[in-house]
Short mmCIF file of C-alpha atoms in Angstrom, two decimals:
data_model
loop_
_atom_site.label_atom_id
_atom_site.label_comp_id
_atom_site.label_asym_id
_atom_site.label_seq_id
_atom_site.Cartn_x
_atom_site.Cartn_y
_atom_site.Cartn_z
CA GLN A 119 0.00 0.00 0.00
CA SER A 120 1.20 3.53 -0.74
CA ALA A 121 1.14 6.48 1.61
CA LEU A 122 -1.72 8.92 1.21
CA THR A 123 -0.76 12.17 -0.53
CA GLN A 124 -0.77 15.41 1.45
CA PRO A 125 0.69 18.80 0.51
CA PRO A 126 4.00 19.31 2.34
CA SER A 127 2.95 22.70 3.64
CA ALA A 128 0.00 25.01 4.20
CA SER A 129 -0.28 28.41 5.79
CA GLY A 130 -2.68 31.12 6.85
CA SER A 131 -2.86 34.24 8.96
CA PRO A 132 -4.52 34.32 12.38
CA GLY A 133 -8.30 34.30 12.04
CA GLN A 134 -8.22 32.92 8.51
CA SER A 135 -9.25 29.47 7.33
CA VAL A 136 -7.09 26.79 5.76
CA THR A 137 -7.85 23.39 4.25
CA ILE A 138 -5.46 20.44 4.04
CA SER A 139 -6.12 17.68 1.52
CA CYS A 140 -5.40 13.96 1.75
CA THR A 141 -5.62 12.02 -1.49
CA GLY A 142 -5.76 8.27 -1.73
CA THR A 143 -7.50 5.73 -3.91
CA SER A 144 -10.76 3.82 -4.08
CA SER A 145 -9.00 1.12 -2.04
CA ASP A 146 -8.52 3.35 0.98
CA VAL A 147 -9.93 6.90 1.35
CA GLY A 148 -12.59 6.42 -1.30
CA GLY A 149 -13.65 2.99 -0.14
CA TYR A 150 -14.21 3.47 3.57
CA ASP A 151 -15.42 6.11 6.01
CA TYR A 152 -12.49 5.47 8.34
CA VAL A 153 -10.42 8.58 7.73
CA SER A 154 -8.81 10.23 10.73
CA TRP A 155 -6.63 13.30 11.24
CA TYR A 156 -3.85 13.87 13.78
CA GLN A 157 -2.12 17.02 14.99
CA GLN A 158 1.51 16.77 16.08
CA HIS A 159 3.51 19.52 17.75
CA PRO A 160 7.33 19.23 17.70
CA GLY A 161 8.60 16.58 20.07
CA LYS A 162 5.10 15.50 21.05
CA ALA A 163 2.91 12.50 20.33
CA PRO A 164 0.19 12.89 17.71
CA LYS A 165 -3.27 13.96 18.91
CA LEU A 166 -6.49 12.71 17.35
CA MET A 167 -8.44 15.64 15.87
CA ILE A 168 -10.99 13.99 13.54
CA PHE A 169 -12.17 10.38 13.16
CA GLU A 170 -14.55 8.59 10.80
CA VAL A 171 -14.14 11.43 8.26
CA SER A 172 -15.93 14.18 10.17
CA LYS A 173 -16.36 13.33 13.86
CA ARG A 174 -14.57 15.33 16.54
CA PRO A 175 -13.37 13.75 19.80
CA SER A 176 -14.42 15.45 22.98
CA GLY A 177 -12.28 18.51 23.65
CA VAL A 178 -11.33 19.26 20.05
CA PRO A 179 -12.50 22.76 19.07
CA ASP A 180 -15.26 22.97 16.46
CA ARG A 181 -12.87 25.13 14.42
CA PHE A 182 -11.59 21.79 13.13
CA SER A 183 -13.78 19.91 10.67
CA GLY A 184 -13.36 17.01 8.28
CA SER A 185 -14.96 15.95 5.03
CA LYS A 186 -14.48 13.59 2.12
CA SER A 187 -15.25 13.64 -1.58
CA GLY A 188 -14.34 10.65 -3.67
CA ASN A 189 -10.77 9.62 -3.00
CA THR A 190 -9.84 12.88 -1.26
CA ALA A 191 -10.39 13.75 2.39
CA SER A 192 -9.95 17.24 3.78
CA LEU A 193 -9.26 18.87 7.12
CA ALA A 194 -10.46 22.44 7.50
CA VAL A 195 -9.27 24.75 10.24
CA SER A 196 -11.16 27.99 10.67
CA GLY A 197 -10.28 30.96 12.84
CA LEU A 198 -6.59 30.04 12.78
CA GLN A 199 -4.75 30.46 16.07
CA ALA A 200 -1.04 30.40 16.82
CA GLU A 201 -1.37 27.08 18.64
CA ASP A 202 -2.71 25.45 15.48
CA GLU A 203 0.79 25.60 14.00
CA ALA A 204 1.81 21.94 13.83
CA ASP A 205 2.18 18.96 11.54
CA TYR A 206 -1.05 17.27 10.46
CA TYR A 207 -1.37 13.67 9.32
CA CYS A 208 -4.30 11.86 7.76
CA SER A 209 -4.89 8.13 8.05
CA SER A 210 -7.27 5.74 6.34
CA TYR A 211 -8.36 2.13 6.51
CA ALA A 212 -7.06 0.35 3.41
CA GLY A 213 -8.94 -2.93 3.60
CA SER A 214 -7.85 -6.38 4.80
CA ASN A 215 -6.94 -5.01 8.24
CA ASN A 216 -4.43 -2.58 6.75
CA TRP A 217 -4.01 1.10 7.59
CA VAL A 218 -2.09 3.84 5.85
CA PHE A 219 -0.93 7.32 6.86
CA GLY A 220 -0.35 10.41 4.77
CA GLY A 221 3.07 12.00 4.47
CA GLY A 222 2.10 14.94 6.67
CA THR A 223 1.46 18.66 6.17
CA LYS A 224 3.26 21.39 8.07
CA LEU A 225 0.76 24.12 8.91
CA THR A 226 2.29 27.54 9.49
CA VAL A 227 0.35 30.38 11.10
CA LEU A 228 1.81 33.53 9.60
CA GLN B 2 -7.62 8.62 32.23
CA VAL B 3 -6.02 6.16 29.85
CA GLN B 4 -2.24 6.38 29.78
CA LEU B 5 0.32 4.45 27.78
CA GLN B 6 4.08 4.28 28.34
CA GLU B 7 6.67 2.72 26.06
CA SER B 8 9.82 1.14 27.48
CA GLY B 9 12.82 -0.67 26.08
CA PRO B 10 16.41 -0.22 24.86
CA GLY B 11 17.18 3.00 23.05
CA LEU B 12 20.03 1.47 21.04
CA VAL B 13 19.95 -1.74 19.03
CA LYS B 14 22.70 -3.19 16.85
CA PRO B 15 22.08 -3.92 13.16
CA SER B 16 20.70 -7.43 12.47
CA GLU B 17 19.50 -7.78 16.08
CA THR B 18 15.95 -7.66 17.46
CA LEU B 19 14.22 -4.49 18.64
CA SER B 20 11.97 -5.15 21.66
CA LEU B 21 9.59 -2.65 23.21
CA THR B 22 6.82 -2.90 25.79
CA CYS B 23 3.81 -0.64 26.25
CA THR B 24 2.31 -0.46 29.73
CA VAL B 25 -1.31 0.67 29.89
CA SER B 26 -2.85 2.33 32.94
CA GLY B 27 -6.36 3.63 33.57
CA PHE B 28 -7.91 0.98 31.35
CA SER B 29 -7.82 -2.81 31.34
CA ILE B 30 -6.59 -4.30 28.07
CA SER B 31 -8.83 -7.28 28.81
CA SER B 32 -11.87 -5.00 28.46
CA GLY B 33 -11.41 -4.93 24.72
CA TYR B 34 -10.17 -2.80 21.85
CA TYR B 35 -7.12 -3.21 19.70
CA TRP B 36 -3.72 -1.85 20.77
CA GLY B 37 -1.21 -0.70 18.20
CA TRP B 38 2.30 0.38 17.35
CA ILE B 39 3.23 3.28 15.07
CA ARG B 40 6.71 4.61 14.31
CA GLN B 41 8.15 7.86 13.01
CA PRO B 42 11.66 8.06 11.53
CA PRO B 43 13.48 11.29 12.45
CA GLY B 44 12.07 14.19 10.45
CA LYS B 45 9.61 11.96 8.60
CA GLY B 46 5.97 10.92 8.74
CA LEU B 47 4.04 8.29 10.65
CA ASP B 48 4.32 4.64 9.69
CA TRP B 49 1.73 2.08 10.84
CA ILE B 50 3.31 -1.12 12.22
CA GLY B 51 0.40 -3.24 13.46
CA SER B 52 -2.13 -3.95 16.20
CA ILE B 53 -3.26 -6.68 18.58
CA TYR B 54 -6.61 -7.49 20.20
CA HIS B 55 -6.76 -8.47 23.87
CA SER B 56 -7.45 -12.05 22.75
CA GLY B 57 -4.16 -12.09 20.83
CA SER B 58 -5.49 -11.61 17.31
CA THR B 59 -3.01 -9.51 15.31
CA TYR B 60 -2.67 -7.65 12.05
CA TYR B 61 0.50 -6.17 10.61
CA ASN B 62 1.71 -3.77 7.94
CA PRO B 63 2.43 -6.04 4.94
CA SER B 64 5.79 -4.34 4.40
CA LEU B 65 6.94 -5.34 7.90
CA LYS B 66 4.96 -8.52 8.43
CA SER B 67 7.89 -10.89 7.94
CA ARG B 68 9.88 -9.19 10.73
CA VAL B 69 7.22 -8.12 13.26
CA THR B 70 5.60 -9.83 16.22
CA ILE B 71 3.14 -8.09 18.53
CA SER B 72 2.05 -9.88 21.70
CA VAL B 73 -0.12 -9.09 24.72
CA ASP B 74 0.16 -9.88 28.43
CA THR B 75 -3.21 -9.08 29.98
CA SER B 76 -1.99 -10.04 33.48
CA LYS B 77 0.49 -7.15 33.33
CA ASN B 78 -1.76 -4.91 31.23
CA GLN B 79 1.00 -4.69 28.66
CA PHE B 80 1.55 -5.37 24.98
CA SER B 81 4.87 -5.71 23.22
CA LEU B 82 6.61 -5.25 19.89
CA LYS B 83 9.44 -7.29 18.46
CA LEU B 84 11.09 -6.31 15.17
CA ASN B 85 13.89 -8.57 14.03
CA SER B 86 16.79 -8.14 11.61
CA VAL B 87 16.83 -4.39 12.12
CA THR B 88 18.76 -1.94 9.96
CA ALA B 89 19.43 1.78 10.17
CA ALA B 90 16.12 2.30 8.34
CA ASP B 91 14.33 1.09 11.48
CA THR B 92 15.67 4.02 13.51
CA ALA B 93 12.58 5.90 14.66
CA VAL B 94 10.45 7.11 17.52
CA TYR B 95 8.14 4.21 18.35
CA TYR B 96 4.67 4.97 19.71
CA CYS B 97 2.10 2.68 21.24
CA ALA B 98 -1.57 3.69 21.07
CA ARG B 99 -5.12 2.48 21.63
CA ASP B 100 -6.63 1.44 18.32
CA LEU B 101 -10.35 2.07 17.85
CA GLN B 102 -9.89 2.23 14.07
CA GLN B 103 -8.36 5.55 14.98
CA TYR B 104 -5.72 6.11 17.64
CA ASP B 105 -7.23 8.05 20.51
CA TYR B 106 -4.65 7.59 23.27
CA TRP B 107 -0.91 7.59 22.58
CA GLY B 108 2.24 7.00 24.57
CA GLN B 109 4.88 9.72 24.62
CA GLY B 110 7.06 7.74 22.23
CA THR B 111 10.54 6.28 22.61
CA LEU B 112 13.48 6.80 20.26
CA VAL B 113 15.18 3.63 19.11
CA THR B 114 18.45 4.02 17.23
CA VAL B 115 19.90 1.18 15.19
CA SER B 116 23.67 1.49 15.18
CA SER B 117 26.76 -0.56 15.91
#
């Protein structure tokens, strides 16, 4: 299985909105509603931000939202804040008890 | 509060076996769920290794399957990772996490370096 494709970087000014894409195939992102997103600050463990495409765990601000269209999933962050600056990774079920991560996107708050 | 903590050697020689243990607190492994391992090479992205159910059922990344064994010890509330025939490419931070088809609780991670 191949890694999901994410843009290496994204950026936005405080208060603005930004969207990060995660492109796979019909065998992973497009085939299942098991897409999740993780936020990782430097030197820290990843934190679950979105699961099952668009669900938010308790405690995650509603500024974070997820969606999917075809083979591409997206993470949207609205009202950007300085603490949103981090690396973001998507993950998807890929069938036959296999999972795959994206390469990661570095989000910079300008 | 569910907490996970990885432990094991931080340095492993090439061709030898990497062994790590994840100790879970605040939740009994026997209660259910899968428990997984994920790694992250320095400066790179996340790489899924595999998961185990409390009953011992496992599934592994096909690219690592020939070298990986994940086991569980419910009496100690621990699960473990063994990766044999390691090379420098296996140098990474290794994380353990609770697997609900997404990883909701993670350990802090432990750096394992493969070097002679």
